[in-house]
Amino acid sequence: MMAVSQKFLLRVHVTTDVAVKVSLTKRPESVEELITILREKLNPRLDFEFTLQYEDPDFDGQLTCLLDIQELPEKGTLKVVRSESDVSSCASSDTDILPHVPLAQRLKCWPDTFPVPTFSYEVEHLLEEGNRAFEMSGKHLRLTRAQKHNILETMASVMHTFKAYPSDRDVGLAAEALVTTHPCLKEPGSTNGSYGWKTSLKFKMGNYRTKLARSGCVEVSVNAGRRSVNNPEREHPHSNIKRARRAEVNYLPNFPRGEDQVSLEDMRVQIKNEVEKTEPNKVMIEKLMQTTFALRRHEIVQDSPMVKNFLEKWPALRFDSQICAEFHRVTNINLRNQFYAELDRHTPRLMALYRQKAARTGKISEALRTILNHYDLQETPDVNVKRTAVLHALPVYLREGDPEFFKTCNADTLDESTLFDTPVALLTVVTDGASQTSPVHFTSSSMAVVVEGDLVLRDIPGFSDAFALLFGLIYALHLDYPRKLVHTFTFVQKIFMGLDDGKPLKPCLHALKNDLLLKE
């Protein structure tokens, strides 16, 4: 008899609310091979480092880390456990496994296609009948006040899972998705059939935020208690609103369940003591930093402390791995993976645009020619050299310039006191004999990041890595973009990192985006 081929049917939870069915024709050779297969099948959902857990039948279906591929059931459920940094490699043994602490945090940004939720049984039945009648006769559905309330309340609840303060465009997309899914709800008096729903959703979101503020949701209660008839001396209700403005997914989360200010402060002290050790336990630091994320966001957003003072309290944020991890906690995006992937993808086209501009006349063209001439002198322009050239020329191409941002110093004569009044800068450290007046250095000994006169990061190997870490710090520390380089950092945010805040691009950025998308 022929042997029956072994088939595996897996239900893979990519996030808490997204599960995908995966079929395998045979058992993989190892857990690593299984991870590779899942990454290929579910790309780009799994473009990050992760481990796997499975429902163990020996423990009544409780989740257990998958360490042996022989434990993989032929039909079962797997859960993806995301890890931003590679600190798990620092564990003292294979059994020292510390998964991320589950927090009440958002997992995704506002979607391109809004997922219309399921309403109450009565409303769903009514909509089903209404859609059928609309298809047959074009008759629109009339709702009672209670039925419309159920639709708006449910929609507002789902909208809040993406943003507490959705933009006008976001609300419009939600309203269009509603009438597209249920055409019987279209309004014959509006051009797209959803204008009235859009207005109703805006008011409902305001009411929903009021309820959340009363229940203690910090993300919205931080903006409560403003000027009113009874309190005319307080701040204007529409000024200085604390809300996500650069597509932050987790802007101001609540404390983890079971934790309070005192317990999280004790963890902060633990982190500080651990960092000061000669060989800190990075796994423990990662776990505690994940748990205390909400405490840091409260302090940063509400108190706006000085960077130096804040980093003295949270010294782990001077580690490259923790800057990347913090950026991931705020945006749910892998900093280095996303930045380098998009930078390398657009490099050929950007270099072509730079050369076209450099062939013309004018100050901008002359500055670009200088950078490109230095680039052409490199004997073997590897990927790091190309990245450096692209990032150096980007603000020039966008007609921006800040002489205080790109700084150069000699390794032997570095004096931190000279950086006292520097708001933000990328410091190129060169060796003896290198010209400090050169507009771009492709072979610097190291890079450093300066924020508010403080040398935050040192000994960074390359310019592009320093730029990426600075961008991560801006999100982690809730900083403004450099005043004279706003277009440059906005381009990195929206085009490279894909963090769309719903605001329209400035004309120069929109033109550059169109040029990048043109096919030659």
Coordinates of C-alpha atoms in Angstrom, one line a residue:
M1 CA 0.0 0.0 0.0
M2 CA 1.1 3.6 -0.7
A3 CA 1.9 5.7 2.3
V4 CA -0.6 8.5 2.9
S5 CA 1.1 11.8 2.7
Q6 CA 1.0 13.8 5.9
K7 CA -0.8 17.1 5.6
F8 CA -0.8 19.9 8.1
L9 CA -3.6 22.4 8.5
L10 CA -2.8 25.4 10.7
R11 CA -4.7 28.4 12.0
V12 CA -2.1 31.1 12.5
H13 CA -3.0 34.1 14.7
V14 CA -1.0 37.0 13.2
T15 CA -2.5 39.5 15.6
T16 CA -5.1 39.3 18.3
D17 CA -7.9 39.7 15.8
V18 CA -6.4 38.4 12.5
A19 CA -6.1 34.7 11.9
V20 CA -5.0 33.0 8.6
K21 CA -5.4 29.4 7.5
V22 CA -2.1 27.8 6.2
S23 CA -1.7 24.4 4.6
L24 CA 1.5 22.4 4.6
T25 CA 2.2 19.3 2.6
K26 CA 4.7 17.9 5.1
R27 CA 6.2 18.6 8.5
P28 CA 9.1 21.2 8.3
E29 CA 12.6 20.0 9.3
S30 CA 12.8 22.6 12.1
V31 CA 11.0 25.4 13.8
E32 CA 13.2 27.9 12.0
E33 CA 12.1 26.4 8.7
L34 CA 8.5 26.7 9.7
I35 CA 9.0 30.4 10.5
T36 CA 10.6 30.9 7.1
I37 CA 7.7 29.2 5.4
L38 CA 5.1 31.3 7.3
R39 CA 7.1 34.5 6.5
E40 CA 7.0 33.6 2.8
K41 CA 3.3 32.6 2.7
L42 CA 2.1 35.6 4.8
N43 CA 4.4 38.3 3.5
P44 CA 4.2 41.3 4.2
R45 CA 2.2 40.5 7.4
L46 CA 5.2 38.8 9.0
D47 CA 8.1 41.1 8.0
F48 CA 9.5 41.1 11.5
E49 CA 11.2 38.8 14.0
F50 CA 8.9 36.5 15.9
T51 CA 8.5 33.2 17.7
L52 CA 5.6 30.7 17.7
Q53 CA 3.3 29.3 20.3
Y54 CA 0.9 26.4 19.9
E55 CA -2.2 25.1 21.8
D56 CA -0.7 22.2 23.8
P57 CA -3.3 19.4 24.2
D58 CA -1.3 18.1 27.2
F59 CA -2.3 21.3 29.1
D60 CA -5.9 21.7 27.9
G61 CA -5.1 23.9 25.0
Q62 CA -2.9 26.4 26.9
L63 CA -0.4 28.3 24.8
T64 CA 3.2 26.8 24.9
C65 CA 6.3 28.0 23.1
L66 CA 7.1 25.8 20.0
L67 CA 10.7 24.7 20.6
D68 CA 10.5 21.2 19.0
I69 CA 9.0 20.8 15.5
Q70 CA 7.8 17.3 16.4
E71 CA 5.3 19.0 18.8
L72 CA 3.6 20.6 15.8
P73 CA 0.0 19.2 15.5
E74 CA -1.3 18.1 12.1
K75 CA -4.3 20.4 12.7
G76 CA -3.9 23.1 15.3
T77 CA -3.6 26.7 16.2
L78 CA -0.4 28.8 16.2
K79 CA 0.1 32.3 17.7
V80 CA 2.8 34.7 16.4
V81 CA 4.7 36.4 19.2
R82 CA 6.3 39.5 17.9
S83 CA 9.8 40.6 19.1
E84 CA 11.1 44.1 18.0
S85 CA 14.7 43.7 19.1
D86 CA 17.0 40.7 19.2
V87 CA 17.5 40.8 22.9
S88 CA 16.2 37.2 23.2
S89 CA 19.6 36.0 22.0
C90 CA 21.0 37.3 25.3
A91 CA 19.0 34.8 27.3
S92 CA 21.1 32.7 29.7
S93 CA 19.5 29.4 28.6
D94 CA 17.0 28.0 26.2
T95 CA 14.4 27.8 28.9
D96 CA 14.7 31.5 29.9
I97 CA 11.8 32.7 27.7
L98 CA 10.2 36.0 28.6
P99 CA 7.3 36.9 26.2
H100 CA 6.1 40.4 25.9
V101 CA 3.7 41.6 28.5
P102 CA 0.2 42.0 26.9
L103 CA -0.9 45.6 27.1
A104 CA -4.1 47.3 26.0
Q105 CA -2.4 48.8 22.9
R106 CA -3.5 49.3 19.4
L107 CA -1.9 47.0 16.8
K108 CA -2.6 48.8 13.6
C109 CA -3.1 52.2 11.9
W110 CA -6.2 53.4 10.2
P111 CA -6.9 50.9 7.4
D112 CA -7.3 51.8 3.7
T113 CA -10.6 49.9 3.7
F114 CA -12.5 50.4 6.9
P115 CA -13.9 47.1 8.3
V116 CA -17.6 47.6 8.8
P117 CA -18.5 45.7 12.1
T118 CA -21.5 43.5 12.8
F119 CA -24.4 45.3 14.4
S120 CA -27.1 44.0 16.7
Y121 CA -29.1 41.0 15.6
E122 CA -32.2 43.1 14.9
V123 CA -30.2 45.7 12.8
E124 CA -28.3 43.1 10.9
H125 CA -31.6 41.3 10.0
L126 CA -33.1 44.7 9.0
L127 CA -30.0 45.6 6.8
E128 CA -30.1 42.2 5.1
E129 CA -33.7 42.7 4.1
G130 CA -33.0 46.3 3.2
N131 CA -30.1 45.5 0.9
R132 CA -32.2 42.9 -0.9
A133 CA -35.0 45.4 -1.5
F134 CA -32.5 48.0 -2.7
E135 CA -31.0 45.6 -5.3
M136 CA -34.5 44.8 -6.6
S137 CA -36.2 48.2 -6.5
G138 CA -33.7 50.8 -5.4
K139 CA -35.7 51.5 -2.2
H140 CA -33.8 53.1 0.7
L141 CA -34.1 51.8 4.2
R142 CA -35.7 54.0 6.9
L143 CA -34.2 53.5 10.4
T144 CA -35.7 54.2 13.8
R145 CA -33.7 56.3 16.2
A146 CA -32.7 53.3 18.2
Q147 CA -31.5 51.4 15.1
K148 CA -29.4 54.3 13.9
H149 CA -28.0 54.8 17.4
N150 CA -26.8 51.1 17.4
I151 CA -25.1 51.6 14.0
L152 CA -23.3 54.8 15.0
E153 CA -22.3 53.5 18.5
T154 CA -20.9 50.3 17.0
M155 CA -19.0 52.2 14.3
A156 CA -17.6 54.6 16.8
S157 CA -16.3 51.8 18.9
V158 CA -14.5 50.2 16.0
M159 CA -13.1 53.6 14.8
H160 CA -11.7 54.2 18.3
T161 CA -9.7 50.9 18.0
F162 CA -7.7 52.7 15.2
K163 CA -7.7 56.3 16.4
A164 CA -9.2 58.3 19.3
Y165 CA -9.2 61.4 17.1
P166 CA -9.9 60.4 13.5
S167 CA -9.4 63.0 10.8
D168 CA -12.1 64.3 8.5
R169 CA -10.7 62.0 5.8
D170 CA -10.8 59.0 8.2
V171 CA -14.4 59.6 9.1
G172 CA -15.3 60.0 5.5
L173 CA -13.7 56.6 4.6
A174 CA -15.6 54.9 7.4
A175 CA -18.9 56.4 6.2
E176 CA -18.2 55.4 2.6
A177 CA -17.4 51.9 3.7
L178 CA -20.7 51.7 5.7
V179 CA -22.9 52.6 2.7
T180 CA -20.8 50.5 0.3
T181 CA -21.4 47.4 2.5
H182 CA -25.0 48.3 3.1
P183 CA -26.2 50.2 0.0
C184 CA -29.7 50.5 1.4
L185 CA -28.3 53.1 3.8
K186 CA -27.2 55.5 1.0
E187 CA -28.7 59.0 1.1
P188 CA -30.3 60.1 -2.2
G189 CA -29.6 63.7 -1.4
S190 CA -25.8 63.6 -1.2
T191 CA -23.3 63.2 -4.0
N192 CA -21.6 60.0 -2.6
G193 CA -24.5 58.8 -0.5
S194 CA -22.6 59.1 2.8
Y195 CA -22.3 62.8 3.7
G196 CA -25.0 62.6 6.4
W197 CA -23.5 59.5 7.9
K198 CA -20.1 61.2 8.0
T199 CA -21.5 64.1 10.0
S200 CA -23.3 61.8 12.3
L201 CA -20.2 59.7 12.9
K202 CA -18.2 62.9 13.8
F203 CA -20.7 63.8 16.5
K204 CA -20.9 60.2 17.7
M205 CA -17.1 60.0 18.1
G206 CA -17.2 63.2 20.2
N207 CA -19.9 61.6 22.4
Y208 CA -18.0 58.3 22.6
R209 CA -14.8 60.2 23.7
T210 CA -16.8 61.9 26.4
K211 CA -17.9 58.5 27.7
L212 CA -14.4 57.2 27.6
A213 CA -13.0 60.2 29.4
R214 CA -15.6 59.7 32.2
S215 CA -14.5 56.0 32.5
G216 CA -10.9 57.0 33.0
C217 CA -9.4 56.5 29.5
V218 CA -6.3 58.6 29.7
E219 CA -5.9 59.1 25.9
V220 CA -9.0 61.3 25.9
S221 CA -9.4 62.3 29.5
V222 CA -6.1 64.3 29.2
N223 CA -8.1 66.8 27.1
A224 CA -11.1 67.0 29.4
G225 CA -11.9 69.6 32.0
R226 CA -11.3 72.6 29.8
R227 CA -13.0 76.0 29.6
S228 CA -16.8 76.0 30.1
V229 CA -19.5 78.2 31.5
N230 CA -18.7 77.1 35.0
N231 CA -14.9 77.3 34.5
P232 CA -14.3 80.3 32.2
E233 CA -10.7 80.7 33.3
R234 CA -9.5 77.3 32.1
E235 CA -7.7 76.5 28.8
H236 CA -9.6 76.9 25.5
P237 CA -11.3 73.6 24.6
H238 CA -9.7 73.6 21.1
S239 CA -6.2 74.7 22.0
N240 CA -3.2 72.4 22.7
I241 CA -5.1 69.2 22.2
K242 CA -2.9 66.2 23.1
R243 CA -3.5 63.7 20.3
A244 CA -1.6 61.7 17.8
R245 CA -0.4 64.0 15.0
R246 CA 2.2 61.8 13.2
A247 CA 0.3 58.6 12.8
E248 CA 1.3 57.3 16.3
V249 CA -0.7 54.1 16.9
N250 CA -0.2 54.1 20.7
Y251 CA -0.1 57.7 21.7
L252 CA -1.1 57.8 25.3
P253 CA -2.1 54.3 26.6
N254 CA -3.5 53.4 30.0
F255 CA -1.4 51.6 32.5
P256 CA -1.3 47.8 32.2
R257 CA -4.0 46.0 34.1
G258 CA -3.0 45.4 37.7
E259 CA -0.3 48.2 37.6
D260 CA -0.3 51.7 39.0
Q261 CA 2.0 54.7 39.2
V262 CA 3.9 53.3 42.2
S263 CA 4.5 49.8 40.9
L264 CA 5.6 51.1 37.5
E265 CA 8.0 53.6 39.2
D266 CA 9.5 50.6 41.1
M267 CA 10.1 48.9 37.7
R268 CA 11.7 52.1 36.4
V269 CA 14.2 52.0 39.2
Q270 CA 14.9 48.4 38.5
I271 CA 15.6 49.3 34.9
K272 CA 18.0 52.1 35.9
N273 CA 19.9 49.8 38.3
E274 CA 20.2 47.1 35.7
V275 CA 21.5 49.4 33.0
E276 CA 24.3 50.6 35.4
K277 CA 25.6 47.1 35.7
T278 CA 28.7 46.0 33.8
E279 CA 26.7 43.3 32.0
P280 CA 23.1 44.2 32.1
N281 CA 20.4 41.6 31.6
K282 CA 18.9 42.9 28.3
V283 CA 16.0 40.4 28.4
M284 CA 14.8 41.7 31.7
I285 CA 15.3 45.3 30.6
E286 CA 13.2 44.6 27.5
K287 CA 10.4 43.0 29.5
L288 CA 10.3 45.9 32.0
M289 CA 10.5 48.6 29.3
Q290 CA 7.5 47.0 27.6
T291 CA 5.6 47.0 30.9
T292 CA 6.5 50.6 31.7
F293 CA 5.7 52.0 28.3
A294 CA 2.6 53.8 29.4
L295 CA 4.4 55.5 32.3
R296 CA 6.9 56.9 29.9
R297 CA 4.3 58.2 27.5
H298 CA 2.4 59.9 30.3
E299 CA 5.5 61.7 31.4
I300 CA 6.6 62.7 27.9
V301 CA 3.2 63.8 26.6
Q302 CA 1.8 65.5 29.7
D303 CA 5.0 67.0 31.3
S304 CA 7.3 67.5 28.2
P305 CA 10.5 67.1 30.2
M306 CA 14.0 68.0 29.1
V307 CA 15.6 65.2 27.1
K308 CA 18.7 65.0 29.3
N309 CA 16.6 64.8 32.5
F310 CA 14.3 62.2 30.9
L311 CA 17.1 60.0 29.7
E312 CA 18.7 60.1 33.2
K313 CA 15.5 58.5 34.5
W314 CA 15.2 56.1 31.5
P315 CA 18.9 55.3 30.5
A316 CA 17.8 52.2 28.6
L317 CA 16.6 54.6 25.8
R318 CA 20.3 55.2 25.0
F319 CA 20.5 51.6 23.7
D320 CA 19.9 51.2 19.9
S321 CA 17.7 48.2 20.5
Q322 CA 15.4 50.0 22.9
I323 CA 15.1 53.0 20.6
C324 CA 13.9 50.6 17.9
A325 CA 11.6 48.8 20.4
E326 CA 10.1 52.1 21.6
F327 CA 9.5 53.2 18.1
H328 CA 7.7 49.9 17.5
R329 CA 5.6 50.4 20.6
V330 CA 4.5 53.8 19.4
T331 CA 3.9 53.0 15.7
N332 CA 3.8 49.2 15.5
I333 CA 6.4 49.4 12.7
N334 CA 9.9 47.9 12.6
L335 CA 12.2 50.9 12.4
R336 CA 15.3 49.5 10.7
N337 CA 13.5 47.0 8.5
Q338 CA 11.0 49.6 7.1
F339 CA 13.5 52.4 6.8
Y340 CA 16.2 50.5 5.0
A341 CA 13.8 48.6 2.7
E342 CA 12.1 51.8 1.5
L343 CA 15.4 53.8 1.3
D344 CA 17.0 51.1 -0.8
R345 CA 13.9 50.7 -3.0
H346 CA 13.8 54.4 -3.8
T347 CA 17.6 55.0 -4.1
P348 CA 18.0 54.4 -7.8
R349 CA 15.2 56.8 -8.7
L350 CA 16.3 59.4 -6.2
M351 CA 19.8 59.4 -7.5
A352 CA 18.5 59.8 -11.0
L353 CA 16.4 62.8 -9.9
Y354 CA 19.4 64.3 -8.1
R355 CA 21.5 64.0 -11.3
Q356 CA 18.8 65.6 -13.4
K357 CA 18.6 68.6 -11.0
A358 CA 22.4 68.8 -10.7
A359 CA 22.7 69.2 -14.5
R360 CA 20.9 72.6 -14.3
T361 CA 22.0 76.0 -13.0
G362 CA 21.4 77.5 -9.6
K363 CA 22.5 77.2 -6.0
I364 CA 20.5 74.0 -5.4
S365 CA 22.0 72.4 -8.5
E366 CA 25.5 73.4 -7.5
A367 CA 25.0 71.9 -4.0
L368 CA 23.8 68.7 -5.5
R369 CA 26.7 68.5 -7.9
T370 CA 29.1 68.9 -5.0
I371 CA 27.6 65.9 -3.2
L372 CA 27.4 63.8 -6.3
N373 CA 31.0 64.6 -7.3
H374 CA 32.2 63.3 -3.9
Y375 CA 30.0 60.2 -4.3
D376 CA 31.5 59.5 -7.8
L377 CA 35.0 59.7 -6.3
Q378 CA 34.3 56.6 -4.2
E379 CA 36.1 53.6 -5.6
T380 CA 33.5 51.0 -4.5
P381 CA 30.2 52.7 -3.6
D382 CA 28.5 50.0 -1.5
V383 CA 25.0 50.2 -0.1
N384 CA 26.1 52.3 2.9
V385 CA 27.7 54.9 0.6
K386 CA 24.6 55.1 -1.5
R387 CA 22.4 55.5 1.5
T388 CA 24.6 58.3 2.8
A389 CA 24.6 60.1 -0.5
V390 CA 20.8 59.9 -0.8
L391 CA 20.1 61.1 2.7
H392 CA 22.6 64.0 2.5
A393 CA 21.2 65.2 -0.8
L394 CA 17.5 64.8 0.2
P395 CA 17.2 68.1 2.1
V396 CA 19.1 69.9 -0.6
Y397 CA 16.8 68.6 -3.3
L398 CA 13.8 69.8 -1.2
R399 CA 15.4 73.3 -0.9
E400 CA 16.0 72.9 2.8
G401 CA 19.2 73.5 4.7
D402 CA 20.4 73.7 8.4
P403 CA 24.1 74.1 8.9
E404 CA 23.6 73.2 12.6
F405 CA 22.1 69.8 11.7
F406 CA 25.0 68.1 9.8
K407 CA 28.0 68.7 12.1
T408 CA 31.6 67.4 11.7
C409 CA 34.3 67.1 14.4
N410 CA 37.7 65.5 14.9
A411 CA 37.8 62.4 17.1
D412 CA 40.6 63.8 19.2
T413 CA 39.1 67.3 19.6
L414 CA 35.4 66.4 20.4
D415 CA 34.2 68.8 23.1
E416 CA 30.7 68.3 24.3
S417 CA 30.5 71.8 25.7
T418 CA 30.4 73.2 22.1
L419 CA 27.2 71.3 21.5
F420 CA 25.3 73.0 24.4
D421 CA 23.1 75.2 22.2
T422 CA 22.5 72.5 19.5
P423 CA 18.8 71.6 19.3
V424 CA 19.3 68.4 17.2
A425 CA 22.2 67.3 15.0
L426 CA 23.9 64.3 13.4
L427 CA 27.5 64.5 14.3
T428 CA 30.1 63.0 12.0
V429 CA 33.3 62.1 13.8
V430 CA 36.3 62.0 11.5
T431 CA 39.9 60.9 12.0
D432 CA 43.1 63.0 11.6
G433 CA 43.7 64.2 8.1
A434 CA 40.0 64.2 7.0
S435 CA 38.6 67.5 5.9
Q436 CA 36.0 68.8 8.3
T437 CA 34.7 71.2 5.6
S438 CA 33.6 68.4 3.2
P439 CA 29.8 68.5 2.6
V440 CA 29.6 64.7 3.0
H441 CA 31.8 62.0 4.6
F442 CA 31.5 58.5 3.3
T443 CA 34.2 56.9 5.5
S444 CA 33.7 58.5 9.0
S445 CA 35.1 56.7 12.0
S446 CA 31.7 56.9 13.7
M447 CA 28.5 58.9 14.1
A448 CA 26.7 60.5 17.0
V449 CA 23.2 61.9 17.7
V450 CA 22.8 65.2 19.5
V451 CA 19.4 66.3 21.0
E452 CA 19.0 69.4 23.1
G453 CA 22.8 69.8 23.5
D454 CA 23.1 66.2 24.9
L455 CA 25.2 63.6 23.1
V456 CA 22.4 61.0 23.3
L457 CA 24.0 58.3 21.1
R458 CA 27.7 57.6 20.3
D459 CA 29.7 55.2 18.2
I460 CA 27.1 54.6 15.6
P461 CA 28.8 52.8 12.7
G462 CA 27.1 54.6 9.7
F463 CA 25.3 57.8 8.7
S464 CA 22.1 56.0 7.6
D465 CA 21.9 54.1 10.9
A466 CA 22.3 57.4 12.8
F467 CA 19.6 59.0 10.7
A468 CA 17.2 56.1 11.4
L469 CA 17.9 56.2 15.1
L470 CA 17.4 59.9 15.3
F471 CA 14.0 59.4 13.6
G472 CA 13.2 56.7 16.1
L473 CA 14.2 59.1 19.0
I474 CA 11.9 61.8 17.7
Y475 CA 8.9 59.4 18.0
A476 CA 10.2 57.8 21.3
L477 CA 10.7 61.2 23.0
H478 CA 7.8 63.0 21.3
L479 CA 10.0 65.7 19.7
D480 CA 9.3 68.1 17.0
Y481 CA 11.0 67.8 13.6
P482 CA 14.0 70.1 13.1
R483 CA 12.5 73.5 12.2
K484 CA 14.5 73.9 9.1
L485 CA 14.1 70.3 7.9
V486 CA 10.4 69.7 8.3
H487 CA 9.9 68.7 4.7
T488 CA 12.8 66.2 4.8
F489 CA 11.5 64.4 7.9
T490 CA 7.9 64.5 6.7
F491 CA 9.1 62.8 3.5
V492 CA 10.8 60.1 5.6
Q493 CA 7.7 59.7 7.7
K494 CA 5.2 59.4 5.0
I495 CA 7.2 57.9 2.0
F496 CA 9.9 55.8 3.7
M497 CA 8.1 54.8 6.9
G498 CA 4.5 54.7 5.6
L499 CA 3.2 56.7 8.5
D500 CA 0.3 58.6 6.9
D501 CA -1.2 61.1 9.3
G502 CA -4.1 62.0 6.9
K503 CA -2.8 65.5 6.2
P504 CA -2.1 66.4 2.5
L505 CA 1.5 66.6 1.3
K506 CA 3.1 69.9 0.7
P507 CA 3.4 70.7 -3.1
C508 CA 7.2 70.0 -3.1
L509 CA 6.7 66.6 -1.4
H510 CA 3.8 65.7 -3.5
A511 CA 5.8 66.5 -6.7
L512 CA 8.7 64.3 -5.4
K513 CA 6.4 61.5 -4.6
N514 CA 4.9 61.6 -8.1
D515 CA 8.4 61.6 -9.6
L516 CA 9.4 58.6 -7.6
L517 CA 6.3 56.7 -8.8
L518 CA 6.9 57.6 -12.5
K519 CA 8.3 54.7 -14.6
E520 CA 11.0 55.6 -16.9

